Coordinates of C-alpha atoms and ligand atoms in Angstrom, one line a residue:
X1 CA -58.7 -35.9 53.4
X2 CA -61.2 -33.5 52.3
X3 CA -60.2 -30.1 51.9
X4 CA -62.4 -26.9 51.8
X5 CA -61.5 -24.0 49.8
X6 CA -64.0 -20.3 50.1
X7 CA -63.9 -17.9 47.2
X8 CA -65.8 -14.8 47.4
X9 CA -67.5 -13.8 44.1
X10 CA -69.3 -11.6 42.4
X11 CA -70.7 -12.4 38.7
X12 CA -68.1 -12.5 36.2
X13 CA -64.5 -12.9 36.7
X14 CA -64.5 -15.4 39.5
X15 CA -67.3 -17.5 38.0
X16 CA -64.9 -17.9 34.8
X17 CA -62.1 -19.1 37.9
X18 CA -64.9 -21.4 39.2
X19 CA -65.3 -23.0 35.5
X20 CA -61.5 -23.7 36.0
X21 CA -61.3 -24.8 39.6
X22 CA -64.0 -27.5 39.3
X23 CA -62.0 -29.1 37.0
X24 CA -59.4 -29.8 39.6
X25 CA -61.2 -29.9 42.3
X26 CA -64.1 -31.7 43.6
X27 CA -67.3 -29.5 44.0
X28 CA -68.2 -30.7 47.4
X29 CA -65.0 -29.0 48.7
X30 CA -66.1 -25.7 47.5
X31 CA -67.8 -22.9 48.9
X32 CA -68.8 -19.4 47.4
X33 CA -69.9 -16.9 49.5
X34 CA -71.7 -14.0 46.8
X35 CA -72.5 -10.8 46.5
X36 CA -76.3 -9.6 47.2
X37 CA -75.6 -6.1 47.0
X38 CA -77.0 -6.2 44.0
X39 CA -80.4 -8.1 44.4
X40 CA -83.8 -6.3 44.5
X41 CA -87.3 -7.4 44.0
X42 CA -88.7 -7.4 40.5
X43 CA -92.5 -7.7 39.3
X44 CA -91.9 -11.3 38.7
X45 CA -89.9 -12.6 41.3
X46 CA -87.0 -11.9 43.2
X47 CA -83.5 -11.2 41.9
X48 CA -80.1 -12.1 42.8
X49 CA -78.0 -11.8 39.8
X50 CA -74.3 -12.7 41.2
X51 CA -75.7 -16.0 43.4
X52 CA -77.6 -16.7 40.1
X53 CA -74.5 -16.6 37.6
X54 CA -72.6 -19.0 40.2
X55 CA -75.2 -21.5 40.6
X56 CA -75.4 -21.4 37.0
X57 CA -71.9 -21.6 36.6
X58 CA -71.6 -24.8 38.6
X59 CA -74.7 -26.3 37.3
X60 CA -73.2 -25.8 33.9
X61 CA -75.9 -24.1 32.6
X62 CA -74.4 -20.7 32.6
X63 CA -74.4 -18.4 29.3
X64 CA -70.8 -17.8 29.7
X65 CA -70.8 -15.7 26.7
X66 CA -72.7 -12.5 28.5
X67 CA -72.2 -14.2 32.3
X68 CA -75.9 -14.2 33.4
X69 CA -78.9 -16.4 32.6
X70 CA -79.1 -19.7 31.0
X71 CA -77.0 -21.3 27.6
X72 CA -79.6 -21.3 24.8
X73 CA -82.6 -20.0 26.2
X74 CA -85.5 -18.3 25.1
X75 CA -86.9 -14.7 25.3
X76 CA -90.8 -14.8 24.7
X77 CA -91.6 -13.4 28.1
X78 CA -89.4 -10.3 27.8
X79 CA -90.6 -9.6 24.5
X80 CA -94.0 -9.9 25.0
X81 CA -93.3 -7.8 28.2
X82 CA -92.1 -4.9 25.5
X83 CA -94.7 -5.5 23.0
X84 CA -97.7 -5.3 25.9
X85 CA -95.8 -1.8 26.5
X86 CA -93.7 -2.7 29.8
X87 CA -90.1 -1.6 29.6
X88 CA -88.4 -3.8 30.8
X89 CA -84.9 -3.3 31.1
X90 CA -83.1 -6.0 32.2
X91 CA -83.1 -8.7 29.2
X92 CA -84.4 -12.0 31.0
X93 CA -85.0 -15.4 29.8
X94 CA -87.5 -17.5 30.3
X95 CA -86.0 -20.5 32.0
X96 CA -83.8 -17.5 34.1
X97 CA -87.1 -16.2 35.1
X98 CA -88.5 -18.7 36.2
X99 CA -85.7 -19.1 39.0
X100 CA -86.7 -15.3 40.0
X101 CA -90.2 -16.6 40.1
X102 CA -89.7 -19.5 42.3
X103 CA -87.4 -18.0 44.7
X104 CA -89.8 -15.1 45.0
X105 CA -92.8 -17.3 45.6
X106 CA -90.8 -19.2 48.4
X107 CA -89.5 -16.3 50.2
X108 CA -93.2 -15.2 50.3
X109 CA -93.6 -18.0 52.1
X110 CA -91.7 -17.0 54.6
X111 CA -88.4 -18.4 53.7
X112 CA -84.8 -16.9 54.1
X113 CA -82.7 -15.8 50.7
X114 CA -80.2 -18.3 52.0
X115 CA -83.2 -21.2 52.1
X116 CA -84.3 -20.7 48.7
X117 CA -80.6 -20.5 47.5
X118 CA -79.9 -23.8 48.9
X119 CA -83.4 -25.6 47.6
X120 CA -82.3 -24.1 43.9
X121 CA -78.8 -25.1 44.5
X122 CA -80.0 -28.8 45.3
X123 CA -82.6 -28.8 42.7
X124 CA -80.0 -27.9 40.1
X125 CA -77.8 -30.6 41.0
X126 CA -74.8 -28.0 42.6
X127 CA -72.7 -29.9 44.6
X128 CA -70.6 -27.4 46.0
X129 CA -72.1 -24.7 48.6
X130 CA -73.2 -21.3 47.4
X131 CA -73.6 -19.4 50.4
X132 CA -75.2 -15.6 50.0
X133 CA -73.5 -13.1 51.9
X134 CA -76.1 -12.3 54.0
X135 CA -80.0 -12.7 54.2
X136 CA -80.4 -8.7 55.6
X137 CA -80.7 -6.2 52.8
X138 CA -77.4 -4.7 51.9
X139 CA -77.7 -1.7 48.8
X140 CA -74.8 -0.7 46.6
X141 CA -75.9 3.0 45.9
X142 CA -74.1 4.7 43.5
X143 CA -74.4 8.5 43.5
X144 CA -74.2 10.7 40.1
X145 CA -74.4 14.5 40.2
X146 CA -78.1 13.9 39.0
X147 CA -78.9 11.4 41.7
X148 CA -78.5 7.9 43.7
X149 CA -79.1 4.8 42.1
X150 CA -78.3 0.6 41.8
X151 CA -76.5 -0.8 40.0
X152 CA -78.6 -2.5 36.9
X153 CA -79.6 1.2 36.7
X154 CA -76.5 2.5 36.5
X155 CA -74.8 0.0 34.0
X156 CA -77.4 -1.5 32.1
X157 CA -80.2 1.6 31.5
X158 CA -77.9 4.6 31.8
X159 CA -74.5 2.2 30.2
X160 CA -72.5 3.3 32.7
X161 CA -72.1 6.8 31.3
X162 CA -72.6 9.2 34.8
X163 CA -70.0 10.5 36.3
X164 CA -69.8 8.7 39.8
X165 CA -69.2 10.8 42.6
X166 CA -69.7 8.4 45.6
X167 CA -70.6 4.9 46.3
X168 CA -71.8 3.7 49.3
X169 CA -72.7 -0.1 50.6
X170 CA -76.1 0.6 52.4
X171 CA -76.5 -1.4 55.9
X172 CA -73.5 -3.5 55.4
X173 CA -72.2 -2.3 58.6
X174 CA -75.3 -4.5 60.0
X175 CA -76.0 -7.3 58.3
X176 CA -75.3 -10.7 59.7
X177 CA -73.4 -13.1 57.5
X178 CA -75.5 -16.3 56.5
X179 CA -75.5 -19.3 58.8
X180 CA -72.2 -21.1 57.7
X181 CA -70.3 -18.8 56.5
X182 CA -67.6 -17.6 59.4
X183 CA -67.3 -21.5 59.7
X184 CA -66.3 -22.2 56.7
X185 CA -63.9 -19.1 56.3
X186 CA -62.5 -20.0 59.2
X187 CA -62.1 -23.9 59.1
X188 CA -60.8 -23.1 55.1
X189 CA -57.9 -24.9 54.1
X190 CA -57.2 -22.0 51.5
X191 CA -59.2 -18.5 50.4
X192 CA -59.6 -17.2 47.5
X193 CA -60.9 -13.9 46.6
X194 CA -61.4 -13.9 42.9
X195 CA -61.3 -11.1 40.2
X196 CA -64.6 -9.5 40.9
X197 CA -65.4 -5.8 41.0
X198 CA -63.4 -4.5 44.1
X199 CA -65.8 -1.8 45.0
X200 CA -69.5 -3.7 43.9
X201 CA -68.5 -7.1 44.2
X202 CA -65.8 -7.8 46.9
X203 CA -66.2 -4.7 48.9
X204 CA -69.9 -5.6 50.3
X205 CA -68.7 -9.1 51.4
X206 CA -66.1 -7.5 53.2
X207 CA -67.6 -4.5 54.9
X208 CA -70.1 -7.0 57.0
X209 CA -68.5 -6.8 60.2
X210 CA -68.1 -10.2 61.2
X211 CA -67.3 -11.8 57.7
X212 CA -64.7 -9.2 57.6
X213 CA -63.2 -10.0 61.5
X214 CA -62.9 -13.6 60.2
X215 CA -61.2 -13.2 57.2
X216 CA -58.7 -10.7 58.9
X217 CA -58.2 -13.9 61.7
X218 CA -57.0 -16.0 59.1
X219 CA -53.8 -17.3 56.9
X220 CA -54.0 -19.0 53.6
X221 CA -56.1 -16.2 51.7
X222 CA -55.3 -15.1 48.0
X223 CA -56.8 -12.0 45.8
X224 CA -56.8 -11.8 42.2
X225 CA -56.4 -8.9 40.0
X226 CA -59.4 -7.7 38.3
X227 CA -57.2 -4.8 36.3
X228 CA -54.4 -4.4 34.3
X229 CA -53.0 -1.0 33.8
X230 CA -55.6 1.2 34.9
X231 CA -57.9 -0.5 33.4
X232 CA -60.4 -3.5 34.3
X233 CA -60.5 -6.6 32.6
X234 CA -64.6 -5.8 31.9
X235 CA -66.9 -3.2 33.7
X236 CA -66.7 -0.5 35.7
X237 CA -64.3 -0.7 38.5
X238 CA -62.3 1.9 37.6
X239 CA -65.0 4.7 38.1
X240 CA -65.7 3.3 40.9
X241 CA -62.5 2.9 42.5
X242 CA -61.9 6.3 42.1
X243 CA -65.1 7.5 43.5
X244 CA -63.7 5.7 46.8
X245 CA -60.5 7.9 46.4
X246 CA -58.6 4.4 45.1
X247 CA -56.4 4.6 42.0
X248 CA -58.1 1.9 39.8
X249 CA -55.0 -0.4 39.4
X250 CA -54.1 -3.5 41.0
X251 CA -52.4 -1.5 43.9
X252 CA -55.2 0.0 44.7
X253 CA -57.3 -3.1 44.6
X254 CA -54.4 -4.5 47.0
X255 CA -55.4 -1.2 49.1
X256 CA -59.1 -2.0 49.1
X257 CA -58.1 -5.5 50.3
X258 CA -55.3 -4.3 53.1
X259 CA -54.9 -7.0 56.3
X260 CA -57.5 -9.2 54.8
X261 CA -54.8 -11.4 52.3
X262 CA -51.4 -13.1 52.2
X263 CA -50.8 -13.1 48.4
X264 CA -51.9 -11.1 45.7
X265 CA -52.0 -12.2 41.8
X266 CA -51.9 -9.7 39.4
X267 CA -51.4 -10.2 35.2
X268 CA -48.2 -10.5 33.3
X269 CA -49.2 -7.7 31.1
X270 CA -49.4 -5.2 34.5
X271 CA -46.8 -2.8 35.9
X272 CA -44.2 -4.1 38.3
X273 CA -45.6 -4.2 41.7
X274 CA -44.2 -4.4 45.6
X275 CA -46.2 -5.0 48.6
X276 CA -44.9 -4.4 52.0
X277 CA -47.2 -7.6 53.7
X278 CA -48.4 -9.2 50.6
X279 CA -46.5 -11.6 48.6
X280 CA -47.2 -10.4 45.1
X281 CA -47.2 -13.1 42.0
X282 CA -47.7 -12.9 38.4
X283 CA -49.2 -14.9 35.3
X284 CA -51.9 -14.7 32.6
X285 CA -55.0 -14.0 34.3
X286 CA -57.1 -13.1 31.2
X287 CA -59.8 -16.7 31.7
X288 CA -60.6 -16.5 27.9
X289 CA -60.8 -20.3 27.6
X290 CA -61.0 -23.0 30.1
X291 CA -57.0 -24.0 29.4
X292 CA -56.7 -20.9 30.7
X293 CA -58.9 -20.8 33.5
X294 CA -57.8 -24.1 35.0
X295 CA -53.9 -22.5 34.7
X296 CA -55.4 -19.7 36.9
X297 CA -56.9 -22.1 39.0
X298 CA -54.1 -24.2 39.6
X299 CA -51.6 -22.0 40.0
X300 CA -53.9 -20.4 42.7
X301 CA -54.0 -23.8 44.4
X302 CA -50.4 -23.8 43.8
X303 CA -49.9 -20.6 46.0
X304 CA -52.7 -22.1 48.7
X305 CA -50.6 -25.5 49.0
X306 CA -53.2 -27.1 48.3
X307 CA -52.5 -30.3 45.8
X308 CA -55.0 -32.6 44.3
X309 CA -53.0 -34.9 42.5
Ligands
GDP1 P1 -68.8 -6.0 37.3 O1 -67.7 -5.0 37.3 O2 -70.1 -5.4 37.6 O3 -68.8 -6.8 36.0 O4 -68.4 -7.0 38.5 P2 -68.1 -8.5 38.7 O5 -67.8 -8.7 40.1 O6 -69.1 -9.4 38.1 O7 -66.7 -8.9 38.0 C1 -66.2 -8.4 36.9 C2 -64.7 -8.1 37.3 O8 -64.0 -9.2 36.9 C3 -64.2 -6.9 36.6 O9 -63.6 -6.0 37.4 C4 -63.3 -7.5 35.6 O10 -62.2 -6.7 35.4 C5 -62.9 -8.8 36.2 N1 -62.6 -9.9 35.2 C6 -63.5 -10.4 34.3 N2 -62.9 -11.3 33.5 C7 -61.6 -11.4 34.0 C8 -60.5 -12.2 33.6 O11 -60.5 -13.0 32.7 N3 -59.3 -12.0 34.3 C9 -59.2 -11.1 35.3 N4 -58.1 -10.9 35.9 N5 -60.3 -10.3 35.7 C10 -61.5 -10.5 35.0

């Protein structure tokens, strides 16, 4: 019988638990539903770095050394950019931008974000569903004593140096999920939300209202870890975790995701945890080869009850 699993994602930790699960699973029972907090309009083309990374990721032609843009390729575009005097600041590839380019183009055209996504996902041979949050314009803003700003500004120009003093998920509150995606969270034989950035990754999935309402109305839904210690695995969580009045550890992240999951994974190298409602399991959840990214996976499917062999 098939099965469908949902994982909610954002660009680098659950795409490394993707890499893992479709070697167990079939890609056709998979759906992601990503991130868009983070897109924006470029010169070129329009940007949508998290959906990017996972159709990459199941297209195999992710760089999964940095997590974004495509294995092996080239950079003439972005250096000429620099050269002709345009700082660009984001380091783009060629074939990557040419995915920017094309999705632009087409929702010029009139097209949804959700429409292009699926004509890049076909094109690309994906055979499991990537489904963007939303088609409405959702914002992380990040405030700094100096002043408001994305993401990409706040972590690749300014290297995530500013103090953050507040973070807020612009419009979130009314965005409508993408066509699809309350079905399939809802007729899911198992959830998944991987280890993605609580606040920038997870938390704008979450915080559009009827997303959210299904989730809560179902069984079956695990969260991952993203930090040991007090520490995340990579990026900047912990700053803004805090900024939300969180304590950057995995109980907080369990806070962040209160009524919305059933069991909760965190690393063998963290601090002892209890949970009053949430079953709470430990193992290696450092993905730094894909042994150990299929472990994750399965023991994951393990926890769901959901068995492939
Ligand atoms: P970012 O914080 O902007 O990089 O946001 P992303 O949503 O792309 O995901 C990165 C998150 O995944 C970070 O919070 C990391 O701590 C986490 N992460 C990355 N790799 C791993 C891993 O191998 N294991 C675990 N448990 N978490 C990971």
């Amino acid at each position: 019988m098939t099965k469908l699993i949902v994982l909610f994602s954002g660009g680098t930790g659950t795409p490394k638990l993707l890499q893992g699960l479709i070697e167990l699973v079939p890609q056709e029972e998979i759906s992601v539903v990503v991130n868009t907090a983070e897109d924006c309009w470029l010169p070129h083309g329009y940007f949508s770095p998290d959906v990017d990374t996972v159709l990459y990721t199941l297209s195999g032609l992710i760089d999964d050394e940095v997590w974004h843009g495509i294995k092996g390729d080239t950079f003439f575009t972005h250096r000429q950019l620099l050269a002709l005097g345009h700082d660009e600041v984001l380091n783009i590839g060629d074939r990557d931008r040419a995915t920017h380019i094309y999705r632009g183009a087409l929702m010029r055209r009139g097209l949804r974000l959700s429409e292009t996504i699926e004509i890049l996902r076909k094109t690309l041979g994906v055979r499991g569903r990537v489904y963007p949050m939303s088609d409405d314009p959702v914002e992380t803003v990040i405030s700094t004593p100096e002043k408001d700003m994305g993401l990409h500004e706040f972590w690749v120009e300014k290297k995530g140096s500013p103090t953050v003093t507040g973070i807020t998920i612009r419009d979130a509150e009314k965005a409508t999920p993408t066509p699809g995606v309350v079905d399939a969270i809802l007729s899911a034989d198992g959830i998944i939300i991987g280890p993605s950035n609580p606040v920038s990754s997870i938390l704008p999935i979450i915080s559009i209202p009827p997303i959210r309402k299904a989730l809560k109305a179902r069984k079956n839904r695990v969260a991952v870890s993203p930090v040991i210690g007090r520490k995340p695995v990579s990026g900047p969580a912990d700053k803004f975790m805090k900024a939300l009045g969180f304590e950057p550890t995995s109980r907080g992240t369990a806070e962040l995701y209160e009524g919305l999951v059933d069991h909760f994974v965190v690393d063998i190298r963290d601090e002892e945890l209890y949970l009053e409602e949430t079953e709470v399991y430990r193992t290696d959840t450092i993905m730094n080869n894909l042994e150990k990214k299929r472990a994750l996976a399965e023991f994951l499917l393990g926890i769901l009850n959901i068995s492939y062999h």
